[in-house]
Short mmCIF file of C-alpha atoms in Angstrom, two decimals:
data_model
loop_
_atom_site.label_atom_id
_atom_site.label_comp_id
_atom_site.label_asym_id
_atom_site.label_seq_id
_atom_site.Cartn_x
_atom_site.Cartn_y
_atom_site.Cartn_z
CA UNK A 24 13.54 16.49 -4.75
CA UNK A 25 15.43 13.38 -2.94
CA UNK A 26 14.60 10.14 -5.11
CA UNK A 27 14.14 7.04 -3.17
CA UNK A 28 14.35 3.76 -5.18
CA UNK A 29 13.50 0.66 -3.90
CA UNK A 30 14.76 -3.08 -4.44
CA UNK A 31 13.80 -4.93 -5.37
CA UNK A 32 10.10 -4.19 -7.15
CA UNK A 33 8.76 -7.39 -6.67
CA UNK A 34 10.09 -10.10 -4.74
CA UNK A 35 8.35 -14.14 -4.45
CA UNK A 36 8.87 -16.13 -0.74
CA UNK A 37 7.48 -18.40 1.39
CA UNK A 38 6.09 -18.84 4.94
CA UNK A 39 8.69 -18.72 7.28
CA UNK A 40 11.29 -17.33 5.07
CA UNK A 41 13.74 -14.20 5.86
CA UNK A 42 12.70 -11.19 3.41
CA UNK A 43 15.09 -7.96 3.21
CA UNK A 44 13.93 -4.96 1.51
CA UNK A 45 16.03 -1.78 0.27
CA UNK A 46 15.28 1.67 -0.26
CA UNK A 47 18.52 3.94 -1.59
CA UNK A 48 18.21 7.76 -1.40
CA UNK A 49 19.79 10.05 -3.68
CA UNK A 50 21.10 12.22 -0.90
CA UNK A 51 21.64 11.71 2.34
CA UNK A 52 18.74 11.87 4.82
CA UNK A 53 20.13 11.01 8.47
CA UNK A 54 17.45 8.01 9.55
CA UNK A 55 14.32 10.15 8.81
CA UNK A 56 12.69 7.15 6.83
CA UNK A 57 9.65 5.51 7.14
CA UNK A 58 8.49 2.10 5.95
CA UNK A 59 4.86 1.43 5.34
CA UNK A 60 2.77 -1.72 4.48
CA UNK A 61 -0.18 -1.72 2.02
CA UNK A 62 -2.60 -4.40 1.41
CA UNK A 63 -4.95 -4.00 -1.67
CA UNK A 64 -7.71 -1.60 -1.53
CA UNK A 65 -6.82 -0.61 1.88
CA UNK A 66 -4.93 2.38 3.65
CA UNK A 67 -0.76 2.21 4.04
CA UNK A 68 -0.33 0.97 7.61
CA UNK A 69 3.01 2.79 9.32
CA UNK A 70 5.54 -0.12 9.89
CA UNK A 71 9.02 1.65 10.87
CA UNK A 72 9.57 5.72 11.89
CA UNK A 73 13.40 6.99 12.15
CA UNK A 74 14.54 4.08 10.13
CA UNK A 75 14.31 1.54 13.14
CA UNK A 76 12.05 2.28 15.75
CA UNK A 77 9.07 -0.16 15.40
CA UNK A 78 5.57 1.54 15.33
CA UNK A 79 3.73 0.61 18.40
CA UNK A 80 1.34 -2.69 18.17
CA UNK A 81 3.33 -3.82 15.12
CA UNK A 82 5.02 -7.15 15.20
CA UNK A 83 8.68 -8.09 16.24
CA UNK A 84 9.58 -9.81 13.14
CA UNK A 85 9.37 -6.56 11.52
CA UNK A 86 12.51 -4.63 11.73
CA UNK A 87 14.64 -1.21 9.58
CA UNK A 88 18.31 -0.58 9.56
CA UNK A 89 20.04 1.92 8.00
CA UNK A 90 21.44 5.85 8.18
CA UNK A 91 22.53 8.35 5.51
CA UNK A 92 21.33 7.04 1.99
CA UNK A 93 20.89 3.27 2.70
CA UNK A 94 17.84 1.47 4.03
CA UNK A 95 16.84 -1.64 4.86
CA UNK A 96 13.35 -3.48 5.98
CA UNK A 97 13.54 -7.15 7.04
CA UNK A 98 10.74 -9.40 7.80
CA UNK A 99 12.44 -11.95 9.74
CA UNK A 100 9.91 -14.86 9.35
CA UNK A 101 6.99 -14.54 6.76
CA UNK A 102 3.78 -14.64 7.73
CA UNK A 103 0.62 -15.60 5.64
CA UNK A 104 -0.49 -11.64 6.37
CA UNK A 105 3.01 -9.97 5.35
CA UNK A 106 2.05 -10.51 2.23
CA UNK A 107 1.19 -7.20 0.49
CA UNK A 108 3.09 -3.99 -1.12
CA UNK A 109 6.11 -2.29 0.92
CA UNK A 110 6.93 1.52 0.59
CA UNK A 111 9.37 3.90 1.90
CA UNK A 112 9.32 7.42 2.71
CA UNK A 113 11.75 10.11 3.55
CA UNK A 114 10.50 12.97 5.99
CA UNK A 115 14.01 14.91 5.57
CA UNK A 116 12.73 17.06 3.19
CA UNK A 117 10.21 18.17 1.16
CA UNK A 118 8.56 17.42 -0.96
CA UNK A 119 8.06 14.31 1.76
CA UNK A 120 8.69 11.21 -1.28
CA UNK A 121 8.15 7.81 -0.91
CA UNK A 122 9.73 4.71 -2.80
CA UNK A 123 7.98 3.38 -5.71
CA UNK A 124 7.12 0.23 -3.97
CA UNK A 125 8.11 -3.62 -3.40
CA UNK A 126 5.37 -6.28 -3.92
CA UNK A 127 5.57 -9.13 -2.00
CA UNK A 128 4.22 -12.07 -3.27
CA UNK A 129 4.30 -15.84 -2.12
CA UNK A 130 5.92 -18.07 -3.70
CA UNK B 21 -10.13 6.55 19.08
CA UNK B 22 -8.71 8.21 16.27
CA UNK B 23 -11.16 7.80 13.12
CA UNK B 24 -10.62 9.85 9.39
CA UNK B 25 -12.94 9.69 7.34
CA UNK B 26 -12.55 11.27 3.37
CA UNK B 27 -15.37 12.12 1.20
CA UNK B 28 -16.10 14.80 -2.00
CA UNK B 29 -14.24 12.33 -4.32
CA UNK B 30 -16.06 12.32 -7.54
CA UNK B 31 -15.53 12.10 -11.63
CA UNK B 32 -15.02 16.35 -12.49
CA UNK B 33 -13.61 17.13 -15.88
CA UNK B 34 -10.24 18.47 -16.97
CA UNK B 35 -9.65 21.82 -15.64
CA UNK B 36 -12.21 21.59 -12.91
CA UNK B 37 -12.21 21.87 -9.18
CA UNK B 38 -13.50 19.41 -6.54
CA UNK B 39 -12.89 19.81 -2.94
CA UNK B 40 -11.95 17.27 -0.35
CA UNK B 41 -13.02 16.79 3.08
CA UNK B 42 -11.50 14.35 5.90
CA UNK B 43 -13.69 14.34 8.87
CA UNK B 44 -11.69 13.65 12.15
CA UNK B 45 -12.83 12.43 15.20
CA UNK B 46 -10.61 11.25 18.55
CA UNK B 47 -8.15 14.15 18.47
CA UNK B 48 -8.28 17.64 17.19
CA UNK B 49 -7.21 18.73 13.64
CA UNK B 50 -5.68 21.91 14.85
CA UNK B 51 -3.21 20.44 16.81
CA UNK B 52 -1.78 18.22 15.01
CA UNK B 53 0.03 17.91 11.49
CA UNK B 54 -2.17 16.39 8.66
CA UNK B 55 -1.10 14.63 5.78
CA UNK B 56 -2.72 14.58 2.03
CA UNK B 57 -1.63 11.40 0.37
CA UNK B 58 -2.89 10.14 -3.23
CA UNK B 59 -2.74 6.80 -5.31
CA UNK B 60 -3.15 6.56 -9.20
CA UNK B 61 -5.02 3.39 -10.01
CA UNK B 62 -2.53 0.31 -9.78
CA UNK B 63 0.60 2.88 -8.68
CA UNK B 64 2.79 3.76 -6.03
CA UNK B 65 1.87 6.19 -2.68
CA UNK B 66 2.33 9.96 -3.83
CA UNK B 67 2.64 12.36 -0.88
CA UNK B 68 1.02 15.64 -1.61
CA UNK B 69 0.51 18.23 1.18
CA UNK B 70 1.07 18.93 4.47
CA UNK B 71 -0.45 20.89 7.06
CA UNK B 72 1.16 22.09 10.57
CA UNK B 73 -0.08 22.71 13.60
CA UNK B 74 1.18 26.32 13.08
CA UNK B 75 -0.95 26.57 10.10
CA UNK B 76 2.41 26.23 7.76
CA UNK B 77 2.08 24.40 4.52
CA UNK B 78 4.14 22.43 2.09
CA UNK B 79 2.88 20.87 -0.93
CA UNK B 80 4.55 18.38 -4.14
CA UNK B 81 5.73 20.30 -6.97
CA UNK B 82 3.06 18.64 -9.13
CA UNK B 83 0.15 20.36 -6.96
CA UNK B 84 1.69 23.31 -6.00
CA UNK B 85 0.02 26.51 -7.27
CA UNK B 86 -3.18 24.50 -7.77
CA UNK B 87 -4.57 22.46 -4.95
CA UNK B 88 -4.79 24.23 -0.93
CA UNK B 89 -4.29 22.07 2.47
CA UNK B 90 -6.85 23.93 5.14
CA UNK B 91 -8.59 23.38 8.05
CA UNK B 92 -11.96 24.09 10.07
CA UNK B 93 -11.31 24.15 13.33
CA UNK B 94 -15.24 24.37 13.94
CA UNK B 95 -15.69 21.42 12.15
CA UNK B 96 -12.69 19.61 13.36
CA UNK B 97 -12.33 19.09 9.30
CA UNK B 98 -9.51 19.05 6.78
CA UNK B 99 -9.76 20.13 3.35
CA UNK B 100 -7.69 19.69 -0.47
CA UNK B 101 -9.03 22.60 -2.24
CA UNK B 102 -8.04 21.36 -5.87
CA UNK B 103 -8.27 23.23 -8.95
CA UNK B 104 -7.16 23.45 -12.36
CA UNK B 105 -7.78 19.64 -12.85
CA UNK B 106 -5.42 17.15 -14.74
CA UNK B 107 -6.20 13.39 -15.81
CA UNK B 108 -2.86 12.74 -13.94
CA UNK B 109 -4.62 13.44 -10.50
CA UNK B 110 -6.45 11.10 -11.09
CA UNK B 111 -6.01 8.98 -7.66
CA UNK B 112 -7.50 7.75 -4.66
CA UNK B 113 -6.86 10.37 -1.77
CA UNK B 114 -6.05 9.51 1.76
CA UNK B 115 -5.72 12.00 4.86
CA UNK B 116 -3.63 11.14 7.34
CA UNK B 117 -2.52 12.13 10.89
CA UNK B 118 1.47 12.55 11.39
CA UNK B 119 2.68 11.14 14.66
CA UNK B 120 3.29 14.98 16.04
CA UNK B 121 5.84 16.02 18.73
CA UNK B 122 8.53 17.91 18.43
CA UNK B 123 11.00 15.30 17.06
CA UNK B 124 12.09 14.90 13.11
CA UNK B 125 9.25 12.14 12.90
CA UNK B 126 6.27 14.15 13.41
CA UNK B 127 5.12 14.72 9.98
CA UNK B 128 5.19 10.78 9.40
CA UNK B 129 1.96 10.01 8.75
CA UNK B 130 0.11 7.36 12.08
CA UNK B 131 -3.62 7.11 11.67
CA UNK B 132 -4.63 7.06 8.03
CA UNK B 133 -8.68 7.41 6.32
CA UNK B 134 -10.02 4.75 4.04
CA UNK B 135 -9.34 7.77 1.09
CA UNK B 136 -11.68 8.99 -1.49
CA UNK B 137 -11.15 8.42 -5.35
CA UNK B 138 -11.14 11.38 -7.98
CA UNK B 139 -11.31 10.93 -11.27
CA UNK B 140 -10.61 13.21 -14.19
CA UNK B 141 -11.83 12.65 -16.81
CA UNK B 142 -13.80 13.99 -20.08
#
């Protein structure tokens, strides 16, 4: 099964600050990766699909980079809501496995 | 609108079976890929099954042989028939609708339910 690791786990910042994200994968998987957002006790919300194309209704300042095994999510200027747990998923292959999370906290 | 809604999580001891429903309404189950996704308490996202339009499925290694992705088309309802328990699936379970199309991203997972917890547990 293609690993994806995130990094970093946990990560502190402000409002207004410039956040970067990355997921590795052990092979390569073309851009089929996904980013997600997760908020506690609530549902993953779809972020990013093909590794850059911005899921419709969700913000500009949300934004993924990346091809072949490297991966990137940026948040370009915190909000007070962007604050929550980030995952990753590849759709290459199955099984269909996501990162093991990065938990955004402010600072 | 495009509503999921889970339900048939419940506490079941090890080795026994439960089965999961997700209720859809706002678009039809049978045409579109569907997505099982669980959450241990206090982990990370674990995807878990798949279901195609076509009726293929795909499942993790850790539920394969054990739980089964299906649908009602009458009912316009999707199912996780699990068996064979294990305190490790022990999770909150989401359903989810994939995007669709014909493009790599159609199994990634759009519209997702409010999930349903299972617990095993003696």
């Amino acid at each position: 099964a293609i690993q994806l690791t995130q990094s970093p786990s946990s990560l502190s910042a402000s409002v207004g600050d410039r956040v970067t994200i990355t997921c590795r994968a052990s092979q390569g998987i073309r851009t089929t990766l996904a980013w997600y957002q997760q908020k506690p006790g609530k549902a993953p919300k779809l972020l990013i699909y093909d590794a850059s194309s911005l899921e419709s209704g969700v913000p500009s300042r949300f934004s993924g980079s990346g091809s072949g095994t490297d991966f990137t999510l940026t948040i370009s200027s915190l909000q007070p809501e962007d604050f929550a747990t980030y995952y990753c998923q590849q759709f290459n292959d199955y099984p269909h496995t996501f990162g093991q999370g990065t938990r955004l906290e402010i600072k | 609108e495009v509503q999921l809604g889970e339900s048939g999580g419940d506490l079941v001891q090890p080795g026994g079976s439960l089965r999961l429903s997700c209720a859809a309404s706002g678009f039809l189950v049978s045409s579109n890929f569907m997505n099982w996704v669980r959450q241990a308490p206090g982990k990370g996202l674990e995807w878990v099954s798949i279901i195609y339009s076509d009726g293929r499925t795909y499942y993790a290694d850790s539920v394969k042989g054990r739980f089964t992705i299906y649908r009602d088309n009458s009912k316009n309802t999707l199912y996780l028939q699990m068996n064979s328990l294990r305190s490790e699936d022990t999770a909150v379970y989401y359903c989810a609708r994939a995007r669709g199309g014909s493009a790599s991203h159609k199994t990634v997972s759009e519209y997702w339910g409010q999930g349903t917890l299972v617990t095993v547990s003696s």
